[in-house]
Coordinates of C-alpha atoms and ligand atoms in Angstrom, one line a residue:
X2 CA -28.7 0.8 23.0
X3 CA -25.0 -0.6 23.8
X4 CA -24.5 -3.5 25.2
X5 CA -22.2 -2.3 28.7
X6 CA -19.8 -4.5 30.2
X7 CA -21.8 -4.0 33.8
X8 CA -25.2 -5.6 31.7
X9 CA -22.9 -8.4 30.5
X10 CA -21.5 -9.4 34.1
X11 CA -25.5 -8.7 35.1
X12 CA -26.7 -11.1 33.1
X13 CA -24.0 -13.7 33.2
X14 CA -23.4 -14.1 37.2
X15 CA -25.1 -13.2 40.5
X16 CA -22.9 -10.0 41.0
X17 CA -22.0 -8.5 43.2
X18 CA -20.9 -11.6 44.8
X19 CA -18.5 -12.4 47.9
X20 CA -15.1 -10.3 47.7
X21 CA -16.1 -8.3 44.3
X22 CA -18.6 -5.4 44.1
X23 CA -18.3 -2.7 41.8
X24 CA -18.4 1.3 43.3
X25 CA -18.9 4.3 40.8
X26 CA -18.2 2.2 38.0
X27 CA -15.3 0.7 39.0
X28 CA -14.3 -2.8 40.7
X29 CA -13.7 -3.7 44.4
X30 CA -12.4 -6.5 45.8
X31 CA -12.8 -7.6 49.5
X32 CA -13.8 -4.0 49.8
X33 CA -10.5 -2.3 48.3
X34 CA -11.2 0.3 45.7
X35 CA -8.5 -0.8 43.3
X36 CA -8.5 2.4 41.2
X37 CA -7.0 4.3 44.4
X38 CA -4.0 1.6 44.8
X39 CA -3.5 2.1 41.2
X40 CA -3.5 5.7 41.4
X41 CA -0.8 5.5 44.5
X42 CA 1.6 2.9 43.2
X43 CA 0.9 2.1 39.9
X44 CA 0.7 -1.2 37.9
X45 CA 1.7 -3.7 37.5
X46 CA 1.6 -4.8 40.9
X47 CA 0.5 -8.1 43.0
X48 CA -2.1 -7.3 45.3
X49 CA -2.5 -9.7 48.4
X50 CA -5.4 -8.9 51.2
X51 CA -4.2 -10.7 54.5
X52 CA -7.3 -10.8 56.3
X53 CA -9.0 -13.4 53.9
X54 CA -7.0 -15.5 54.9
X55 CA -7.7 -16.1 58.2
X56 CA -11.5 -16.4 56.9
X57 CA -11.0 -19.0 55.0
X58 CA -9.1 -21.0 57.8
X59 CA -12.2 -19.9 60.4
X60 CA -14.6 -21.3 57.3
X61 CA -13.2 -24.4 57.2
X62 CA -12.4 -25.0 60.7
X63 CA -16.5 -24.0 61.7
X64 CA -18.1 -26.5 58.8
X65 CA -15.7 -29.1 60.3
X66 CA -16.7 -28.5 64.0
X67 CA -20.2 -28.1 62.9
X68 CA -20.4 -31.6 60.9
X69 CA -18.7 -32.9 64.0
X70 CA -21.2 -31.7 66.4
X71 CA -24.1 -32.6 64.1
X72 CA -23.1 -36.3 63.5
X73 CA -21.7 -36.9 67.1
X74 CA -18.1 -37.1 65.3
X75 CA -15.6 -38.2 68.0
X76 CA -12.7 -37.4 66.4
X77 CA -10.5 -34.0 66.2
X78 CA -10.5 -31.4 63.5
X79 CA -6.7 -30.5 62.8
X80 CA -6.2 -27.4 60.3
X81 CA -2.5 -27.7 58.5
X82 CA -1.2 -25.5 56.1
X83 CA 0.6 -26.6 53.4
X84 CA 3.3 -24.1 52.6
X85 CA 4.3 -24.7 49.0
X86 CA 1.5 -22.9 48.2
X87 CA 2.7 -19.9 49.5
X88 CA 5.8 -19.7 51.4
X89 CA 6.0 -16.0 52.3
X90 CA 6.7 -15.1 55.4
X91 CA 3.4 -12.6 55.2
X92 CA 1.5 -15.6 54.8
X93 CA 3.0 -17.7 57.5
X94 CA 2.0 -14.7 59.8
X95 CA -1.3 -15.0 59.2
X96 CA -1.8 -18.6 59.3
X97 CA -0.2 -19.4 62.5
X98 CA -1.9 -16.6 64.0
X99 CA -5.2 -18.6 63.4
X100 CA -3.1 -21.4 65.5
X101 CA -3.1 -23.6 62.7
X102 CA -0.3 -26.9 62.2
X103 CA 2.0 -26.9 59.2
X104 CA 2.7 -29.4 56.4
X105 CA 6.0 -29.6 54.4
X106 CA 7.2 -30.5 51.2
X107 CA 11.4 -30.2 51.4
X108 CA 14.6 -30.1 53.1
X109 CA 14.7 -26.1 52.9
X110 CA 10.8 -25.9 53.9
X111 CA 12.4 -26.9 57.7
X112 CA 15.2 -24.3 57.5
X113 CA 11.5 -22.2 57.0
X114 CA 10.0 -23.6 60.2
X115 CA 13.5 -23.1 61.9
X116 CA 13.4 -19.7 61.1
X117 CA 9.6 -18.9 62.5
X118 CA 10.7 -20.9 65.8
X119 CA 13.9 -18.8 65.9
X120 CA 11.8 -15.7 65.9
X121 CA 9.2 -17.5 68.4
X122 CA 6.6 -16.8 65.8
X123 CA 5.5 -21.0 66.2
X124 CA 4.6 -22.9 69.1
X125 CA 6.3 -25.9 69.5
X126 CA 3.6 -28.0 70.5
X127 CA 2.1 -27.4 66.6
X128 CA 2.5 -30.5 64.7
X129 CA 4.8 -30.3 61.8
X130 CA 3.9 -32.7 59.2
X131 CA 6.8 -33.8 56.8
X132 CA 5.1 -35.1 53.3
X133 CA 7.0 -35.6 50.4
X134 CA 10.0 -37.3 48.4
X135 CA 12.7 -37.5 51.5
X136 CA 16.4 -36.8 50.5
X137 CA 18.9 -37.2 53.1
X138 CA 18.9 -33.6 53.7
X139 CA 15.4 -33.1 54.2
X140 CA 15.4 -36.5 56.4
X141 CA 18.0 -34.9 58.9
X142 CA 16.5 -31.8 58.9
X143 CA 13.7 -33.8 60.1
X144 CA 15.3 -35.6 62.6
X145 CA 16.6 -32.5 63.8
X146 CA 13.2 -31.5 64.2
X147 CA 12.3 -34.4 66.4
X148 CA 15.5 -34.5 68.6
X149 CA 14.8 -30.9 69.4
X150 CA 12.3 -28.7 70.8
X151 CA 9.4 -29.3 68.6
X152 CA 6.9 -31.7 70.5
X153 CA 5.1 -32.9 67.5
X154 CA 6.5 -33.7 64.3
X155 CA 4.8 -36.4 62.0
X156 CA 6.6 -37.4 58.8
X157 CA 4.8 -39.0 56.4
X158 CA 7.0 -42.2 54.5
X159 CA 6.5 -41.5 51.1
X160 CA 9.1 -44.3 50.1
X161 CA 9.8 -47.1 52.1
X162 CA 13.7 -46.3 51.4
X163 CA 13.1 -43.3 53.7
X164 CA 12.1 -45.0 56.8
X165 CA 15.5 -46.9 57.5
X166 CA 17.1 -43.8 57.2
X167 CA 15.1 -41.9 59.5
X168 CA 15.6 -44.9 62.4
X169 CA 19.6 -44.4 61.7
X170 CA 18.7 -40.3 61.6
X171 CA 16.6 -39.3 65.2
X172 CA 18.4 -40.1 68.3
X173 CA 15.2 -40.1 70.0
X174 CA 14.2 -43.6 71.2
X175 CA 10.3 -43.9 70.1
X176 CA 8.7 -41.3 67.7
X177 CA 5.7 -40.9 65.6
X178 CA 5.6 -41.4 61.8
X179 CA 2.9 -41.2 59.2
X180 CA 2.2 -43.1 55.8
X181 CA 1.7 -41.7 52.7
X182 CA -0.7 -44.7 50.5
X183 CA -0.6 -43.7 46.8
X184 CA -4.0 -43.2 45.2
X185 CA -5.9 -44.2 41.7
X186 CA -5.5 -41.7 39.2
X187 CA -8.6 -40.6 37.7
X188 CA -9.5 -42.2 34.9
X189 CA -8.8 -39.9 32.3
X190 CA -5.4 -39.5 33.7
X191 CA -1.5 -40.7 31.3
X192 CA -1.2 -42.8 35.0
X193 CA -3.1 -45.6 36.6
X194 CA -1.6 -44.9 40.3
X195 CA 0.1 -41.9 42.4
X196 CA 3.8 -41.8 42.3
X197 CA 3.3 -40.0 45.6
X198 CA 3.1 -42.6 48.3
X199 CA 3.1 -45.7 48.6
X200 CA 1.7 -49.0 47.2
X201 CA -2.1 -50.1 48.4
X202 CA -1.2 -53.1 47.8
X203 CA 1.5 -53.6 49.9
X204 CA 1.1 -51.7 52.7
X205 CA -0.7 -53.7 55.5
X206 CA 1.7 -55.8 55.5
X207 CA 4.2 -53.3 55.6
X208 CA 2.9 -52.3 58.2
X209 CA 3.3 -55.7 60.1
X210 CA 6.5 -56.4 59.4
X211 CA 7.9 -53.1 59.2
X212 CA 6.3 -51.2 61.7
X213 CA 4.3 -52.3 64.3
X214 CA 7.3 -54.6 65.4
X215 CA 9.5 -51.8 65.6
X216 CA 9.3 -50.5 69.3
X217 CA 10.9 -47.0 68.0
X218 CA 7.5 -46.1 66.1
X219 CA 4.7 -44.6 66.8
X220 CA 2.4 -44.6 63.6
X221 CA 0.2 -42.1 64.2
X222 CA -1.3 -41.3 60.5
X223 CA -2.6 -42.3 57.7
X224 CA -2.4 -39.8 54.7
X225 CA -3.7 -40.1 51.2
X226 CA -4.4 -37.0 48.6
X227 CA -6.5 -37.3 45.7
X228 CA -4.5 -34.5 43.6
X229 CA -7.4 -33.9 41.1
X230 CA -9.1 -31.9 44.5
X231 CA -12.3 -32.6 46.8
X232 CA -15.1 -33.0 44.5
X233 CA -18.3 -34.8 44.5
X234 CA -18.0 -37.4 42.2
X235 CA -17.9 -41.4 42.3
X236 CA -14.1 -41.2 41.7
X237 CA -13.3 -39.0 44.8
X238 CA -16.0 -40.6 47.0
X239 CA -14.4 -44.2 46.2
X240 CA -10.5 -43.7 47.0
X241 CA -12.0 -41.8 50.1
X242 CA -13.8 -44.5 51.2
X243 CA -10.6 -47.2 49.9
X244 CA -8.3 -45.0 52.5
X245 CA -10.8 -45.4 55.2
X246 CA -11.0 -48.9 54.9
X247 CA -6.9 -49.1 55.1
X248 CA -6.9 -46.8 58.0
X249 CA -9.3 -49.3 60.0
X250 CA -7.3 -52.2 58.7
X251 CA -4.0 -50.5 59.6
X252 CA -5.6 -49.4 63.4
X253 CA -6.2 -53.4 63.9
X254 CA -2.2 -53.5 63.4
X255 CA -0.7 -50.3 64.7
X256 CA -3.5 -49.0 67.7
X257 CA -1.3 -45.7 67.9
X258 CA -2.8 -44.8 64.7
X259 CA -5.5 -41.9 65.7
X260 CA -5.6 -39.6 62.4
X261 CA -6.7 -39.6 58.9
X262 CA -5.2 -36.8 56.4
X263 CA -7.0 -35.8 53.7
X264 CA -4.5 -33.5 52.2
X265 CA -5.6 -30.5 49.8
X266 CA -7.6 -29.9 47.4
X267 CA -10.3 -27.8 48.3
X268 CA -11.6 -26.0 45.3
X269 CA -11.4 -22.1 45.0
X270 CA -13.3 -19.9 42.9
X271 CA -12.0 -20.0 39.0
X272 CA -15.1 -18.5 37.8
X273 CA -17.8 -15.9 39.1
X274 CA -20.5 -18.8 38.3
X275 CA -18.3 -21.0 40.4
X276 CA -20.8 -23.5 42.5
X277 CA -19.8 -25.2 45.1
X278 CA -21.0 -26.6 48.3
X279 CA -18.7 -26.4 50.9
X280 CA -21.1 -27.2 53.7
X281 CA -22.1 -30.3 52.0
X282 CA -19.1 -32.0 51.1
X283 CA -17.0 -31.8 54.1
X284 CA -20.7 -33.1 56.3
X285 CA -19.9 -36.0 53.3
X286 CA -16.5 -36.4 54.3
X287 CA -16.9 -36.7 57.9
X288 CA -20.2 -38.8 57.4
X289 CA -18.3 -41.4 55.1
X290 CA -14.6 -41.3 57.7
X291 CA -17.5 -41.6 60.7
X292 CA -19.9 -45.0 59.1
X293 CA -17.0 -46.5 57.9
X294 CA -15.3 -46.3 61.4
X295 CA -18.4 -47.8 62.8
X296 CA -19.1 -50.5 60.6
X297 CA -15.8 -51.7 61.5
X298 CA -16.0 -50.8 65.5
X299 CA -12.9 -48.6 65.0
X300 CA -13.1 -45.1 66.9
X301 CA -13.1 -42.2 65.2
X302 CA -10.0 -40.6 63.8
X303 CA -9.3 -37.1 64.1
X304 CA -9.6 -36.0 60.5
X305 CA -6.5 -34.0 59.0
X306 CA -6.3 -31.0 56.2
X307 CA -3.8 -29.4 54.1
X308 CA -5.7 -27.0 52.3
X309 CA -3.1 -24.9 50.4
X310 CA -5.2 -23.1 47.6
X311 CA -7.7 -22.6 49.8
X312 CA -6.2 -20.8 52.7
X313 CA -3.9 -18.7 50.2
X314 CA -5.6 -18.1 46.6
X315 CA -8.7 -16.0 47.1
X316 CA -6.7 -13.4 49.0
X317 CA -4.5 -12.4 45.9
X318 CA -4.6 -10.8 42.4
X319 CA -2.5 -9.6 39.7
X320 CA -3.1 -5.7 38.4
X321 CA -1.9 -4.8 35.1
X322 CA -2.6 -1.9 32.4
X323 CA -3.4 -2.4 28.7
X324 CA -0.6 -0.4 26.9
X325 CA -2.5 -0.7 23.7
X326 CA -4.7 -2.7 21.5
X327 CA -3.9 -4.2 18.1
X328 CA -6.6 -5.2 14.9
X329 CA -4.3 -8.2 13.7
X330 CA -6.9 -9.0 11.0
X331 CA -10.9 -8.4 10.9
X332 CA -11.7 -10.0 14.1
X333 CA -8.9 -10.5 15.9
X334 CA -8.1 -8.0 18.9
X335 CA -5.1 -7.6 21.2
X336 CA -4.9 -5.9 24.2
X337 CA -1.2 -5.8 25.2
X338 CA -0.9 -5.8 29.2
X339 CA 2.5 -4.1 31.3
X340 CA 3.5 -7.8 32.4
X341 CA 3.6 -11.4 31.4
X342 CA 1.1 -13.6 32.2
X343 CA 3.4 -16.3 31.8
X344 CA 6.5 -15.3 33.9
X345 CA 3.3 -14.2 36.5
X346 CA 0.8 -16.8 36.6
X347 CA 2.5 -19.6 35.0
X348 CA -0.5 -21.8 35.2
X349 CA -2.4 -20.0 32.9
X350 CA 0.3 -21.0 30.2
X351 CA 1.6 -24.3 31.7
X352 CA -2.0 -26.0 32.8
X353 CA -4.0 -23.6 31.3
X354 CA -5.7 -22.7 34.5
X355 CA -7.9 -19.7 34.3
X356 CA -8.5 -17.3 36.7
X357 CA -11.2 -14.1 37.4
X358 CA -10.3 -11.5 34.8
X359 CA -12.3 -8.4 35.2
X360 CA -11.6 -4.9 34.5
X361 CA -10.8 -2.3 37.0
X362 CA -12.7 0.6 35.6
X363 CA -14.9 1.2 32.2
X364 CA -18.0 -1.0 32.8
X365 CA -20.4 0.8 31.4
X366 CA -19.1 0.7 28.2
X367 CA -19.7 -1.1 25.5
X368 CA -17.6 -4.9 25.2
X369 CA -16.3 -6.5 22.8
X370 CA -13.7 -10.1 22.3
X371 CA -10.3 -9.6 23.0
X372 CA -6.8 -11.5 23.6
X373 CA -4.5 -10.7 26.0
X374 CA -1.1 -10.1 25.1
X375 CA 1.9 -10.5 27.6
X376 CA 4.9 -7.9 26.7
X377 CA 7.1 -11.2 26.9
X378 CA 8.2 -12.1 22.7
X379 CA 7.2 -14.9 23.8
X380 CA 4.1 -16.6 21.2
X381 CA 2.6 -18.7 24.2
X382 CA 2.3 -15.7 26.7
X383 CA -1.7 -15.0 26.0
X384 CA -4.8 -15.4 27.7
X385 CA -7.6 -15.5 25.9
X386 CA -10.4 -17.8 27.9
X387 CA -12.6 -18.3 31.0
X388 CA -13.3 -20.9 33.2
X389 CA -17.1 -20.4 32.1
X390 CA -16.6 -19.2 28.7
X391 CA -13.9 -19.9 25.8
X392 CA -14.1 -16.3 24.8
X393 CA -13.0 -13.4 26.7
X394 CA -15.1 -10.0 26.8
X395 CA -13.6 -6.6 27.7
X396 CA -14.8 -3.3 27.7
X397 CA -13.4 -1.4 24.5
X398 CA -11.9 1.8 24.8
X399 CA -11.1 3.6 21.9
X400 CA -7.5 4.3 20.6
X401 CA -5.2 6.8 18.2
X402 CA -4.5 5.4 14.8
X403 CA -1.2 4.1 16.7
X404 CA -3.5 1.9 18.9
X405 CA -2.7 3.9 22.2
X406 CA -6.1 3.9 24.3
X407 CA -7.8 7.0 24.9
X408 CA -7.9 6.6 28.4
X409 CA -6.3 4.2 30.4
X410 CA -7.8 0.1 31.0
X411 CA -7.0 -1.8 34.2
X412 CA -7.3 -5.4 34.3
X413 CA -7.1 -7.7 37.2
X414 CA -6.5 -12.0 37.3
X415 CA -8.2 -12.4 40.7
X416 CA -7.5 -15.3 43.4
X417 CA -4.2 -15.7 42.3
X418 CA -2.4 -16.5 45.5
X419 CA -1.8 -20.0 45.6
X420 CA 1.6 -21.2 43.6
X421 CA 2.1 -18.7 41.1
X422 CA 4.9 -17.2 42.7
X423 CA 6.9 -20.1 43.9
X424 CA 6.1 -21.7 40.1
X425 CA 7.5 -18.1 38.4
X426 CA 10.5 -17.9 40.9
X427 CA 9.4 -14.3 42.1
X428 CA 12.2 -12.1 42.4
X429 CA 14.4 -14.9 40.0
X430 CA 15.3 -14.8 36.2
X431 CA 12.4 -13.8 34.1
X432 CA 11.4 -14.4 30.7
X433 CA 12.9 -11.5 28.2
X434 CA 14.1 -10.1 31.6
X435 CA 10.5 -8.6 32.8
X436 CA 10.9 -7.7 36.1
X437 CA 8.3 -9.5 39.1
X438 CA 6.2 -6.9 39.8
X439 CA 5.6 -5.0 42.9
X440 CA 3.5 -6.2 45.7
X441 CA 1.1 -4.1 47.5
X442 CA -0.2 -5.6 50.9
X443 CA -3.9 -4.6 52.6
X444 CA -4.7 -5.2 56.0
X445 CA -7.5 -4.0 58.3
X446 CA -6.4 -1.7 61.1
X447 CA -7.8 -1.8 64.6
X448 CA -10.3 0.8 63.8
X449 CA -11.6 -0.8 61.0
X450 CA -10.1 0.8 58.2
X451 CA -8.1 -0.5 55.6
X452 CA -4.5 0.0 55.3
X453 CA -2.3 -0.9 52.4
X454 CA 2.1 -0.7 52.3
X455 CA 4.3 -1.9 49.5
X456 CA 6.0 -4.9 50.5
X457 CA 8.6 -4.8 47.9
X458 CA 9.8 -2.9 44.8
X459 CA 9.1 -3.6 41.2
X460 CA 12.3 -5.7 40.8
X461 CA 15.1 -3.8 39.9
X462 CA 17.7 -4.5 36.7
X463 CA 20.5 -4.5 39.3
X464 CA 19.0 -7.2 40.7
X465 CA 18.3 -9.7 38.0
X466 CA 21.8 -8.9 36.3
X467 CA 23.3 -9.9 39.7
X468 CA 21.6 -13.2 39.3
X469 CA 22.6 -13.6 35.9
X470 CA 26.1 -12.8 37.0
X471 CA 27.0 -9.4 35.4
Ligands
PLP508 C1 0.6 -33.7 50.1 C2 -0.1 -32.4 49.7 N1 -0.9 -31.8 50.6 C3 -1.6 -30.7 50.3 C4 -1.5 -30.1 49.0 C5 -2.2 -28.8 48.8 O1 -3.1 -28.9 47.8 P1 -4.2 -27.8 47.4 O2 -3.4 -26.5 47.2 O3 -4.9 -28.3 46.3 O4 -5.0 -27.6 48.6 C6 -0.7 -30.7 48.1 C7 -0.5 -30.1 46.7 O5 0.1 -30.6 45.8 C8 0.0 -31.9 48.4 O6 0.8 -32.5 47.5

């Protein structure tokens, strides 16, 4: 009897499971038989299926609603996404299309917003919420923002240095403003508090001296991020419940102040055992925002997202071949992939993040423990983990005596989407020069089907030498 890849993945996870399913012995993922995109473009290649995310915004949005309704919640529910994640413009398509609001993170992340209202791809009535460090440039690029069209802007002080400034910046007479108020670090963490925002400590009274006497602002929200994400522990429940307590402390000071924002952090899937209860913890959020608010007769806010990873990741994944395998002593085997995982998932070398690795094809044969070698010189450019396991299990192939496989292994990194390409500089300088791979879009059409297009090339030499000034 072998023991098959397919048993493996049987016994280890409930499969198939949302977004993978496997079809004649091969793997699909939101329903796309990978194989065939292979077979048409080739790999390596990014893979990104648009219509997940819209889901993900509709998920989100409906357990929000719902806890709402089901704990007679008075406040709004307000959707933004934050676009570091992913800037591309594909992305931005699909997300404002859902009618969502948008967070941003820099001066150039407004010439982005510019560009979508230039276009009229972005109502002006969405509210544009400004987080981050604040240079100059990205403060009059702001104010721009509020002296013109757009109806709803909100930047969040992350300094107080920014908010002098931003008076001298907007011609406007009254506007709205946000505050940023740094969080606790998790214990286990180099830091004891958040660089981002600022001081607990100091900002009620801040608030009186600064800002409720100033008849130009409007604060309007309170925003706090734990960066370690949403998750049910005492640590997370206690700086939510610390920000609530501000936010009714500030709303004695400032009554404009009518929203809470939670930031990101929503987990994603990392694993195929991945367990998480989505339903449960945003009824906790809203249960916690809601009896806090009424212990201290303070109405309900509206409650605020920016859910980056978890509007963008789940829709993407990286394809790549194994060239060939390599027996660098009894027990140690390579397969070498056509890309790098670090120049194209740099968490996966810089944080060690892991993602869904599964193979394309060959799951009914037998597996075995592998690494994964990037084709970058590079020592550090390997993968050789799970998020549920600290060894890695591929099918084996056989190979010549050169190590050249028999017949040809696909791999995929699934849910990829969030950072990865902003963090590599797609379409920059690479590592040893390996070019970013292509990127292969899929979409549904109005009858149903799916359809797929390249969206660009496999980047080209002329290209990177150009940067590189040759
Ligand atoms: C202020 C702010 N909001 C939202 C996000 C998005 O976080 P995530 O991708 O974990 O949802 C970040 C990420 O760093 C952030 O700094």
């Amino acid at each position: 009897m072998i023991n098959r890849y397919t048993d493996l993945i049987d016994q280890t996870f409930y499969f198939p499971q949302e977004g993978f399913e496997l079809r004649k012995d091969q793997l699909c993922f939101h329903n796309i038989p990978i194989k065939r995109l292979i077979d048409i473009y080739g790999t390596p290649f990014r893979l990104t299926y648009l219509p997940k995310i819209g889901r993900q915004i509709r998920k989100a949005r409906n357990l929000f609603n719902k806890s709402f309704k089901e704990l007679s919640y008075s406040g709004q529910y307000y959707y933004s996404y934050c676009t570091k994640s992913n800037h591309f413009h594909y992305v931005l398509n699909e997300v404002l299309k859902e009618g969502v609001h948008i967070e941003t993170s820099s001066s150039f992340d407004i010439d982005l917003v510019q560009s979508l209202r230039q276009k009229e791809q972005i109502h002006l009535n969405k509210i544009i919420i400004n987080n981050g460090y604040k240079t100059d440039a990205y403060l009059k690029k702001i104010a721009d923002l509020i002296d013109g069209d757009f109806k709803n802007v909100i930047p969040v002080l992350d300094n107080k240095t920014e908010l002098p400034k931003l008076l001298d910046f907007v011609q406007k007479d009254a506007f709205n403003i946000g505050i940023r108020v740094a969080t606790e670090e998790e214990p286990k963490f180099e830091f004891y508090t958040s660089r981002l925002g600022i001081r607990r400590a100091e900002i009620l009274e801040y608030c009186k001296q600064e800002v409720a006497t100033n008849k130009r602002l409007r604060l309007k929200m309170l925003h706090f991020f734990v960066d370690t994400g949403i998750k049910d522990t005492i640590y997370y429940w206690s700086e939510l419940k610390r920000a609530i307590k501000l936010y009714c402390e500030i709303k004695k000071i400032c009554p404009d102040l009518k929203a809470i924002n939670i930031g990101g952090g929503m987990p994603i899937r990392h694993s195929l055992d991945f367990d998480y209860d989505y339903a449960y913890m945003i009824k906790q959020i809203v249960e916690q925002v809601k009896s806090a608010c009424d212990e201290d007769g303070i109405p309900h806010p509206d409650i605020f997202t920016e859910f980056g990873k978890f509007t963008v990741a789940e829709s993407e994944a990286m394809i790549y071949q194994v060239l060939s395998q390599k027996l660098q002593n009894d027990s140690e085997l390579w397969y070498m992939i056509n890309g790098s995982l670090m120049n194209d998932l740099p968490d996966t070398w810089g944080m060690g993040q892991r993602f869904i690795l599964l193979p394309v094809n060959h799951w009914n044969k037998e597996y075995r423990r592998v690494n994964i070698g990037g084709i970058t010189c590079d020592n550090a450019d390997y993968y050789n983990s799970e998020a549920h396991n600290s060894q890695l299990y591929l099918p084996l192939v056989g190979s010549n005596e050169h190590g050249e496989l028999n017949e040809p292994l696909y791999l995929g990194f699934f849910h990829t989407g969030a950072y990865q390409s902003a963090l590599s500089g797609y379409g920059g300088i690479k590592h040893c020069l390996i070019p970013s791979p292509k990127h292969v879009l899929v979409d549904i059409d109005e009858d149903g089907q799916l359809k797929h297009w390249l969206r660009s090339e496999e980047q080209s030499p002329e290209q990177m030498l150009d940067v590189l000034g040759y």
